[in-house]
Each structure stands twice: as C-alpha cells, then as structure tokens.
CSV table of C-alpha atoms in Angstrom, one decimal:
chain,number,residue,atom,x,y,z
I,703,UNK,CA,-130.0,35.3,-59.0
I,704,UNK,CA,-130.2,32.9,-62.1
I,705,UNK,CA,-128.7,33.8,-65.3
I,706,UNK,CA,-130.9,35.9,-67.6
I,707,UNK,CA,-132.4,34.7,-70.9
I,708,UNK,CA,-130.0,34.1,-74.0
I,709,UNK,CA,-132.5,34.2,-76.3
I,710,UNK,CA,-135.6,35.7,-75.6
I,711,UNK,CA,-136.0,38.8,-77.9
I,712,UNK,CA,-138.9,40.1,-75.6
I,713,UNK,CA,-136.6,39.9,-72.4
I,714,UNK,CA,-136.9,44.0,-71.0
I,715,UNK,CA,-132.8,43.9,-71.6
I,716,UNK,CA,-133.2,43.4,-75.4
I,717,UNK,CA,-136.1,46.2,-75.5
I,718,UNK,CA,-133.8,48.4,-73.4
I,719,UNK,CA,-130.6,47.6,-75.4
I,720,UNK,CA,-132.6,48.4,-78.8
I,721,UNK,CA,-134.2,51.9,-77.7
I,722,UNK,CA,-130.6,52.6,-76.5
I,723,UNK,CA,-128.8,52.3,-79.6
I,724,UNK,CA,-131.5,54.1,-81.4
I,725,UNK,CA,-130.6,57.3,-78.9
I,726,UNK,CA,-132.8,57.4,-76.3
I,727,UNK,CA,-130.5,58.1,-73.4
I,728,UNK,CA,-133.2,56.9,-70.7
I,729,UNK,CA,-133.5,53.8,-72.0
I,730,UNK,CA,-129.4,53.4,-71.6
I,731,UNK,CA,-129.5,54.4,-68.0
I,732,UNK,CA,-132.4,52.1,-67.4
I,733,UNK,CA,-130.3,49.3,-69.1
I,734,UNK,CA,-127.5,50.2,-67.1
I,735,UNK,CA,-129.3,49.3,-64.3
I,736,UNK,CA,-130.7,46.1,-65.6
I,737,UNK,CA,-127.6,44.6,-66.2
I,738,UNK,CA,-125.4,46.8,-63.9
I,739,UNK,CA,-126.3,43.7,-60.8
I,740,UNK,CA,-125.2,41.0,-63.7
I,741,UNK,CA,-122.1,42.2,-64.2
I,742,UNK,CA,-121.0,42.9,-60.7
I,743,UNK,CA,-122.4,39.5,-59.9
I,744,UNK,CA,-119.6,38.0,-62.9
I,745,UNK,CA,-116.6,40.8,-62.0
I,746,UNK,CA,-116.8,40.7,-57.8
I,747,UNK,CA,-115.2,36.8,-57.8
I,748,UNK,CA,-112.9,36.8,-60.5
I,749,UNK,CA,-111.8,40.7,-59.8
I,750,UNK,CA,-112.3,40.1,-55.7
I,751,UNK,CA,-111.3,43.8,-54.9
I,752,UNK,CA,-111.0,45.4,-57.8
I,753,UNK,CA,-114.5,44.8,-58.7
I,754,UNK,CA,-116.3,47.6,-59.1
I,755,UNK,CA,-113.2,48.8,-61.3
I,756,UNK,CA,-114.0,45.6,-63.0
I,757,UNK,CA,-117.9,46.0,-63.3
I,758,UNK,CA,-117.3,49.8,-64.2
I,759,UNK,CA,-114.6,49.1,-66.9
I,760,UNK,CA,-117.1,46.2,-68.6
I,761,UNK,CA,-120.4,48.1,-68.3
I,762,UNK,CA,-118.3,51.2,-70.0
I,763,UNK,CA,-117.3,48.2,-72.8
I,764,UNK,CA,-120.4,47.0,-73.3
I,765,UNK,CA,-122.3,50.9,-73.7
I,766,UNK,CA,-119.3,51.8,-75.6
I,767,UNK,CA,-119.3,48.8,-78.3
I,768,UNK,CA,-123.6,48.6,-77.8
I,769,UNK,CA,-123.7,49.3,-81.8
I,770,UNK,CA,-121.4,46.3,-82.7
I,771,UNK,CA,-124.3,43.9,-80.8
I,772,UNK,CA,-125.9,42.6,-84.3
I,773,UNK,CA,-128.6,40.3,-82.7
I,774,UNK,CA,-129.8,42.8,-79.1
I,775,UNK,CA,-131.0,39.0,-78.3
I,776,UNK,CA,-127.2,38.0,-77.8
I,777,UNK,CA,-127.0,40.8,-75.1
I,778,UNK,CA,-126.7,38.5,-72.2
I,779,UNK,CA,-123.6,36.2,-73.3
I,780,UNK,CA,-122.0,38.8,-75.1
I,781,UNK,CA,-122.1,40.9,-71.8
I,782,UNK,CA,-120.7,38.2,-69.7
I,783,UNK,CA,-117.6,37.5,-72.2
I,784,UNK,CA,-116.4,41.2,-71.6
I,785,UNK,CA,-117.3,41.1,-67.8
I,786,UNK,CA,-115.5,38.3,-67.4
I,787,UNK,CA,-112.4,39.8,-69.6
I,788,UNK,CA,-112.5,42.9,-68.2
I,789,UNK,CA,-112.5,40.6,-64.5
I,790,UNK,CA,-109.5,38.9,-65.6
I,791,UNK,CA,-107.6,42.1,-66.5
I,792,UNK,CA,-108.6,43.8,-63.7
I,793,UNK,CA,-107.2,41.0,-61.5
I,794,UNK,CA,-103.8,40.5,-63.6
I,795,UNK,CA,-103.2,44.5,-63.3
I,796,UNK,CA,-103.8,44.6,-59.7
I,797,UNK,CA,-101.8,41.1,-58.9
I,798,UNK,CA,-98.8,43.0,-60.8
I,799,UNK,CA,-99.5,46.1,-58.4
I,800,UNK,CA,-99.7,44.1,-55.1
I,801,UNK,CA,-97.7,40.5,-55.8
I,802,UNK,CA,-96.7,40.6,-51.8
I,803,UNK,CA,-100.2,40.1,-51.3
I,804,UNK,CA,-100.7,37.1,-52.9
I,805,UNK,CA,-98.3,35.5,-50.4
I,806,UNK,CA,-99.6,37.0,-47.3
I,807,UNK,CA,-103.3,35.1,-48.0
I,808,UNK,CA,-105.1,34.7,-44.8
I,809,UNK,CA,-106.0,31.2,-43.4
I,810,UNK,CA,-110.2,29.9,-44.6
I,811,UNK,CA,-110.5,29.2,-40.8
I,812,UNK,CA,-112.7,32.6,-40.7
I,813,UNK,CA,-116.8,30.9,-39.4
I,814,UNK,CA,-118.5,33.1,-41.9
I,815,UNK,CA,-119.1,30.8,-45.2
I,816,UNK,CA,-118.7,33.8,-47.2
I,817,UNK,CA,-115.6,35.3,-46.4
I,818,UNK,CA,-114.5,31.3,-46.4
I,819,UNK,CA,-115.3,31.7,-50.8
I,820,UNK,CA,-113.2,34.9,-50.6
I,821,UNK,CA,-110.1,33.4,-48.9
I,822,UNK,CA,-110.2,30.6,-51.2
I,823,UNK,CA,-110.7,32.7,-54.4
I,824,UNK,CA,-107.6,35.2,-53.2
I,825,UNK,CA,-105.9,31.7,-53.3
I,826,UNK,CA,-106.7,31.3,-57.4
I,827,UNK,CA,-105.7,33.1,-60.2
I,828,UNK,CA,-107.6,35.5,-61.8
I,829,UNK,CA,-107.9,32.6,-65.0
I,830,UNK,CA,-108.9,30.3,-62.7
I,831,UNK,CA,-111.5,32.1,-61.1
I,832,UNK,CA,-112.7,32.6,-64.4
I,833,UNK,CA,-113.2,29.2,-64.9
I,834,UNK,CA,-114.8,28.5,-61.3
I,835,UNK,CA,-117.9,31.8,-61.9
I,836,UNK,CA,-118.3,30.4,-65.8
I,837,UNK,CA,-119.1,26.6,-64.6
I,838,UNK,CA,-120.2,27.1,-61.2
I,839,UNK,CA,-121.9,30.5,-60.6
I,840,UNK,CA,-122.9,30.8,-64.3
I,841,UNK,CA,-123.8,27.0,-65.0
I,842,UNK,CA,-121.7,27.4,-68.6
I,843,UNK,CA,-120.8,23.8,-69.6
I,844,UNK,CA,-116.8,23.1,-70.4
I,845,UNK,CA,-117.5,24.1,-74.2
I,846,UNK,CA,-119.1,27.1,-73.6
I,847,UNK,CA,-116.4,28.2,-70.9
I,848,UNK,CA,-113.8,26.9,-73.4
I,849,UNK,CA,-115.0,29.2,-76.4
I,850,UNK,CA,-115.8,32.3,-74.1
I,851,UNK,CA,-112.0,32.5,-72.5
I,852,UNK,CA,-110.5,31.6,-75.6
I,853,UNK,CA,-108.6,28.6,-74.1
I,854,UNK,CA,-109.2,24.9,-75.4
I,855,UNK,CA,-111.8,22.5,-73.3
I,856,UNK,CA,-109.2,20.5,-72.2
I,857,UNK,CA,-107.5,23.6,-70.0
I,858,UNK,CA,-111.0,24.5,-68.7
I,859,UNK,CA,-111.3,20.7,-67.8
I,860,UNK,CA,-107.6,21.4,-65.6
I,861,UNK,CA,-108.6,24.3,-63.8
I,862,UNK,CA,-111.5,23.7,-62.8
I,863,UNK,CA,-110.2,20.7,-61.5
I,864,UNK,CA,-107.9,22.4,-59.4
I,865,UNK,CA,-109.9,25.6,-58.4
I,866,UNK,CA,-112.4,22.5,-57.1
I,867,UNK,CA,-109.6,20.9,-55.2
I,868,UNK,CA,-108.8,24.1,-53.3
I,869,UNK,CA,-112.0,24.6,-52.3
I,870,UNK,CA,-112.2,21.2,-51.0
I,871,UNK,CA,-109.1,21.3,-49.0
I,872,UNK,CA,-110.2,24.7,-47.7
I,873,UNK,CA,-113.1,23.0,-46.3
I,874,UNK,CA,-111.8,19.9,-45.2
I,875,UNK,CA,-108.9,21.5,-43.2
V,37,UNK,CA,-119.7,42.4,-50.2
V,38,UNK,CA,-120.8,38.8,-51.0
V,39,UNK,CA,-124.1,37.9,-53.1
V,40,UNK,CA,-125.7,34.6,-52.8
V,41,UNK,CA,-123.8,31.4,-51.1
V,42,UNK,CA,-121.5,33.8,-50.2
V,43,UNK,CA,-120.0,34.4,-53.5
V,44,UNK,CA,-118.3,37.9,-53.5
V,45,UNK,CA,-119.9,40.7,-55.7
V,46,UNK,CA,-118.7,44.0,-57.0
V,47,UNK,CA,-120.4,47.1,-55.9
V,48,UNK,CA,-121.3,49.5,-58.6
V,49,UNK,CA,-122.1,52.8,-56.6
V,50,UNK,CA,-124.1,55.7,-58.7
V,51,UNK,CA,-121.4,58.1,-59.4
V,52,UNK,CA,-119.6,54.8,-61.5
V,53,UNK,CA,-122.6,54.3,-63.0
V,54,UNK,CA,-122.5,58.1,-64.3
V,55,UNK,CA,-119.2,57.6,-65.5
V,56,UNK,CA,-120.0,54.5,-67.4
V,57,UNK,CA,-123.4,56.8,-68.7
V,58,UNK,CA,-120.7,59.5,-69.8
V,59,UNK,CA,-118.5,57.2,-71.5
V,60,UNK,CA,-121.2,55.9,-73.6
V,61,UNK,CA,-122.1,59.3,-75.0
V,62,UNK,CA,-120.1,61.4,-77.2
V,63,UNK,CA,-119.5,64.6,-76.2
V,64,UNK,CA,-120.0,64.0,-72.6
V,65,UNK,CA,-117.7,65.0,-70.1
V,66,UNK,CA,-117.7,64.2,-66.1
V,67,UNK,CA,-117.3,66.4,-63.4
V,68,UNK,CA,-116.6,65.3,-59.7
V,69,UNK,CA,-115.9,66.6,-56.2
V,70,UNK,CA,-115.8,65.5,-53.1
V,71,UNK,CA,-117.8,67.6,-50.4
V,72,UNK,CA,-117.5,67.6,-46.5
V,73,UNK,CA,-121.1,66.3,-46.2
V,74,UNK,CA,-123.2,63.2,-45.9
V,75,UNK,CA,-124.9,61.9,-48.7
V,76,UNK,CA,-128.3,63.1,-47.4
V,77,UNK,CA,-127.3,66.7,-46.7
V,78,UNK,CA,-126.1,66.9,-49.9
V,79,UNK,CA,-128.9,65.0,-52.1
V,80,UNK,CA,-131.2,67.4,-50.2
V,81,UNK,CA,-130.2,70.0,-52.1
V,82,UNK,CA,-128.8,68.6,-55.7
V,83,UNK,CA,-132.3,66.5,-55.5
V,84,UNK,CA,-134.7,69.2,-54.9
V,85,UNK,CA,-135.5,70.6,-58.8
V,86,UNK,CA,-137.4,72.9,-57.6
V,87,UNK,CA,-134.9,74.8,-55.6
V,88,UNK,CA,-131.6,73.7,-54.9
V,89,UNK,CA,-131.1,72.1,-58.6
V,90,UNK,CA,-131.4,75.6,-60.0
V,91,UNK,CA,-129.6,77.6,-57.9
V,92,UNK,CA,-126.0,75.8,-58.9
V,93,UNK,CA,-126.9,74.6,-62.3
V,94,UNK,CA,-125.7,77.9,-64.1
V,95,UNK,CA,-128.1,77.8,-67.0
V,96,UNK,CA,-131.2,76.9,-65.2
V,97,UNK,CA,-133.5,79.3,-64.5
V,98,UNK,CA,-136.6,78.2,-63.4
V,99,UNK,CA,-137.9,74.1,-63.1
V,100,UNK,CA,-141.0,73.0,-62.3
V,101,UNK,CA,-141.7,69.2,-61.5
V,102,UNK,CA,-145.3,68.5,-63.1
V,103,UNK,CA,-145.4,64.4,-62.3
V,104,UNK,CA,-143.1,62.4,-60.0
V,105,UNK,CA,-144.4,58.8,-59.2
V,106,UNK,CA,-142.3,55.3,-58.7
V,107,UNK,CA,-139.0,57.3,-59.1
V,108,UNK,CA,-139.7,58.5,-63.1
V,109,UNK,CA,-140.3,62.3,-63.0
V,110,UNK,CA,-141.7,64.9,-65.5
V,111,UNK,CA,-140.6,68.8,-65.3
V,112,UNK,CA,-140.3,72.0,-67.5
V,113,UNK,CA,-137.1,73.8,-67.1
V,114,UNK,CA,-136.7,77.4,-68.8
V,115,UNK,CA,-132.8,78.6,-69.0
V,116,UNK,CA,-132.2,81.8,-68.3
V,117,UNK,CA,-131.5,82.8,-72.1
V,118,UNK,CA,-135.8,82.2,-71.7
V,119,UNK,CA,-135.4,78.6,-73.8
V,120,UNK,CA,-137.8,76.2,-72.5
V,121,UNK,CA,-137.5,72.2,-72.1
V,122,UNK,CA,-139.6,69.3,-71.0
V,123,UNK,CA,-137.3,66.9,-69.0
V,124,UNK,CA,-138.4,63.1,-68.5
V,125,UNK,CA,-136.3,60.7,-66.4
V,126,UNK,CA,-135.3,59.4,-63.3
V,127,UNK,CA,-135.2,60.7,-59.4
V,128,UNK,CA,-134.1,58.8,-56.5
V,129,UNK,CA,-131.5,59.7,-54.0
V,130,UNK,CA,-128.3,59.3,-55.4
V,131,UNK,CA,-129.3,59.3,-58.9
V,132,UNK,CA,-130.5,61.4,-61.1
V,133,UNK,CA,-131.2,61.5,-65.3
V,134,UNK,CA,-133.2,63.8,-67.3
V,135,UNK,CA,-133.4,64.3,-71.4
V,136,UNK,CA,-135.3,66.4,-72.9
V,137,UNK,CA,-135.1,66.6,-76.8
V,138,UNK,CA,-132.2,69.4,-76.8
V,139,UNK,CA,-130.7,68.6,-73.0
V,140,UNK,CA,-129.0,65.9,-71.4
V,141,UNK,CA,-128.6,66.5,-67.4
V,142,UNK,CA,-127.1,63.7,-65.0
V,143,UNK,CA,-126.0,63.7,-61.8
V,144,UNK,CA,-125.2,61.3,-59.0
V,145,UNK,CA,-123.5,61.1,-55.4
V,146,UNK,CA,-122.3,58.4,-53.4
V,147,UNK,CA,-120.7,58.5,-50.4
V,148,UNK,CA,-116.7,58.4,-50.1
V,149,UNK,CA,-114.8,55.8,-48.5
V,150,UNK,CA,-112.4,58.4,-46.9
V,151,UNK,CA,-115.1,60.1,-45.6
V,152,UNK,CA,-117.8,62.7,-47.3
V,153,UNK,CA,-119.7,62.4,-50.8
V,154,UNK,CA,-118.3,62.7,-53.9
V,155,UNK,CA,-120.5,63.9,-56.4
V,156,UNK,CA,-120.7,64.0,-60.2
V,157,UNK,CA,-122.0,65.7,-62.8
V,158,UNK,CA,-123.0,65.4,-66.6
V,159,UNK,CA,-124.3,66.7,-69.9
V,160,UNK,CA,-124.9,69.9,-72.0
V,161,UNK,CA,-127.0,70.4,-74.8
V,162,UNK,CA,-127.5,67.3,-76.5
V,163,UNK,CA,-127.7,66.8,-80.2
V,164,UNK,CA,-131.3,66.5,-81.2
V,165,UNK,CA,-132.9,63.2,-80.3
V,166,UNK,CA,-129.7,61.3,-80.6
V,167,UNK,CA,-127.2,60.2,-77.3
V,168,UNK,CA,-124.4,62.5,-78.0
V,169,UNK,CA,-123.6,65.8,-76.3
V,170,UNK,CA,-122.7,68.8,-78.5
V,171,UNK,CA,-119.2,69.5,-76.5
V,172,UNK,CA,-118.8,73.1,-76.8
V,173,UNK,CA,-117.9,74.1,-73.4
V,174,UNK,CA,-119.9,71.2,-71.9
V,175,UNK,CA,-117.1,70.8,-68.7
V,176,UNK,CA,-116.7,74.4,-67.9
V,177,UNK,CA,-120.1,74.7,-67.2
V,178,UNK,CA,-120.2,71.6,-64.9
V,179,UNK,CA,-116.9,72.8,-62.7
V,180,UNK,CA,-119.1,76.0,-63.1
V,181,UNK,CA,-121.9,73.8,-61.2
V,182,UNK,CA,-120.4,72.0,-59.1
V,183,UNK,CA,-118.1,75.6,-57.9
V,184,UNK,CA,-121.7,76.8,-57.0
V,185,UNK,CA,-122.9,74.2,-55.4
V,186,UNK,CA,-119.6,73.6,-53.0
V,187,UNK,CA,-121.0,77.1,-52.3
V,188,UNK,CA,-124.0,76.2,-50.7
V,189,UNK,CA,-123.3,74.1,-47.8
C-alpha cells in the first residue's frame, strides 16, 4: 500500500470527509473504512500488540476532532500525526503494564521474515518505532518526521540511526 | 498479523469500528454482548431485515428491503407506533449501517478471541439530517435488543 494523496481535493477521502462533517452518517462509515486500513497500517508497528487499541483510539480521534480539519485536503497527514500519537501512547501505557516483557524478547532467529520485523520492533521503543514507520514505511523525509513527533531533526537523525542498526544486527546474526 | 514486507498491522475488527462510529456521534450510546455462537449463526439472524432484524429490535415492526446490490441496501421500516422510514446504507456480514432522515441503526459482530461473537449495537432516533442521536433512552432500548436477541438462539 502506498501512501494516499496529501493534496488532492478530489481524492474519495476528502469527498467522504466533507459529506461527513456536513452530517451524513453514511458517508462517516464509508470514510471509516477508507482510512480504517491506513491507520492500522501506521498503529500495528509502533503499537505491535496493542494495535487495534491503537487504530481504534486514533480513528475515534480523528471522527471526534473531524470539524477542526480546516482544509478536508490535509486529511491524510493530519490522520497519520494522531495515528502515530495515539501508537506511541498506546505502546508507553502498555510498556508501563507489562515492563517484564520487554526483557523476556525472543531471539530474530524465527525463518519467517515477518515475525523477524516483529522481534526486532519489540526490541525498539515505542519513539523509535515511530521514527522507523515515519521514514521507512511512510517515506516522510527527517523534516517531516521531525515536525510530526515534535522532536528536533537532529533526534530523528539518532534514532533512526539506531532503530537501522538493530535491524541490521538482527539480520546479520 | 503483518501487512506488506512483513511489517506488522493492527486489525480493526467491525464491532471497533462501531465503537469508533458511536464515539463520533453525539448521543450515541453502544451496546455489546457476547453470545455462545459463531459469527455466521448469529449474522444469520441480526442480518436478515426481513425477519430476524425485526423480531429483537423492539421498535421495528415491519422492514421491507426494496434494493440490495454491491453491499449498499434500500428498505422501508414502519415502527410499531405505525411511523414509517426509508433506510439507505450498508449490509455485509459483520456490518451493518442504515440512516434514514429521523433514525440511525448500527450494528456489527465479530468473533471473540475467547471464543463466541460479540456483538454490538447502535443508535436511536437521530436528530433530523444531522449525525447526532437524540439520547432519550437510546441504551435501554439497545440492552432491550440485544436481551431479545440473546433470546433467539
């Protein structure tokens, strides 16, 4: 899946997000759907098991705040900045519910390449990850990430840097 | 569950996705159960408008489905105070949402990890034309529903 359109005021999302804030309840469920995949695609890394508390706590964020969206054309980025928020609080709250966990990681010797990305990821934290979807899943550049998570470009820059590194060692082992 | 290059992704099953529909309406209020059957046993009946749909949904006295195609359908509903209503929305298994100018029905199962199907349930009479549920007793009549349809199993 390849990011969806920034811009493009005749994108079905933008039509869908502007009949929904003018009531039509339809046109909120279909618009749930459209962007329902987005999100979880954003929340499942960064929030590994929490997740679908992750996509469900954003989607109800972005329905809920729908009539602060000035331009319905921003409805892509503005949709990933709370996924990946609500991603990163997701992950913190359950990291402070299960910290044994995080010692008790499993080795990435497992042959299937994707639960290789999971074992890895369980070894980041949640900001990291955040960094890691935002460049590499999402194709942000280090500005972009930098603005979105609040945190200056040099930081981004740092964890990337070492969410990278783990991901080589993981594979090189 | 992983997406593509084995990237994990969350999985938003239809009951969350009534709960994020819910919390995005005022007014609207969410009832859920879990029921000792599968997901098709119990869609069977919470899906069939015709039938099943009416017999738990305490106001509903009669519905008649007058276009279903590519998962949108069209039916009349007439409550049993005799008010009548032209639904439009989506049916598919698992999901479905209907408005009409003065109602707002949702409902949605999905099966339970533990075992079963949890189901959920949502809306009332809405407030004309707008996406906000008038919430005068709006959640006793949907533990009313979902009482009656525990009931038919």
């Amino acid at each position: 899946m390849t990011p969806l359109s920034e811009t493009d005021p005749h994108d079905p999302g933008v039509s869908l997000a502007r009949a929904a804030l003018a009531g039509d309840t339809l046109a909120m469920q279909d618009l749930l759907a459209h962007l329902a995949p987005y999100v979880a695609r954003v929340c499942g890394p960064i929030a590994l098991d929490g997740g679908p508390d992750a996509a469900q706590e954003a989607l109800v964020a972005v329905f809920r705040s729908l009539r602060t969206l000035r331009d319905p054309a921003a409805l892509y980025g503005w949709t990933r900045a709370i996924a990946v928020r609500e991603a990163v609080r997701v992950a913190r709250r359950d990291a402070r519910a299960r910290p044994a966990e995080l010692a008790d990681v499993p080795a990435p010797d497992d042959p299937e390449l994707a639960a290789d990305v999971r074992d890895v990821l369980t070894r980041l934290s949640p900001e990291h990850r955040a960094v890691l979807v935002l460049r590499d899943l999402e194709g942000l550049d280090e500005r972009a990430a930098s603005r979105l998570l609040d945190i200056p470009a040099g930081t981004v820059k740092s964890r990337l840097h070492r969410a990278r590194e783990s991901f080589r060692k993981a594979w090189s082992a | 569950m992983s997406g593509e290059n084995g990237w994990p992704t969350a999985e938003l099953d239809d009951v969350r996705r009534l709960r994020v529909m819910a919390e995005a309406i005022p007014g609207a209020r969410v009832s859920e159960r879990v029921l000792p059957h599968s997901l098709d046993e119990v869609w069977a009946v919470m899906g069939d408008l015709e039938d099943g749909f009416g017999r738990f949904q305490p106001d509903m006295r009669d519905v008649r489905v007058l276009r279903a195609e590519h998962g949108r359908v069209v039916a009349l509903a007439r409550s049993r105070f005799g008010m009548r209503a032209r639904l439009e929305g989506t049916l598919r298994p698992g999901w479905c949402w209907l408005q009409s100018r003065f109602l707002i029905i949702g409902m949605a199962a999905a099966p339970e990890p533990g075992g079963g199907t949890r189901v959920a349930v949502t809306g009332g009479v809405r407030v004309p034309s707008r996406a906000a549920i008038v919430p005068l007793g709006a959640r006793r009549e949907l533990d009313r529903a979902l009482t009656r349809l525990e009931t038919m199993f």
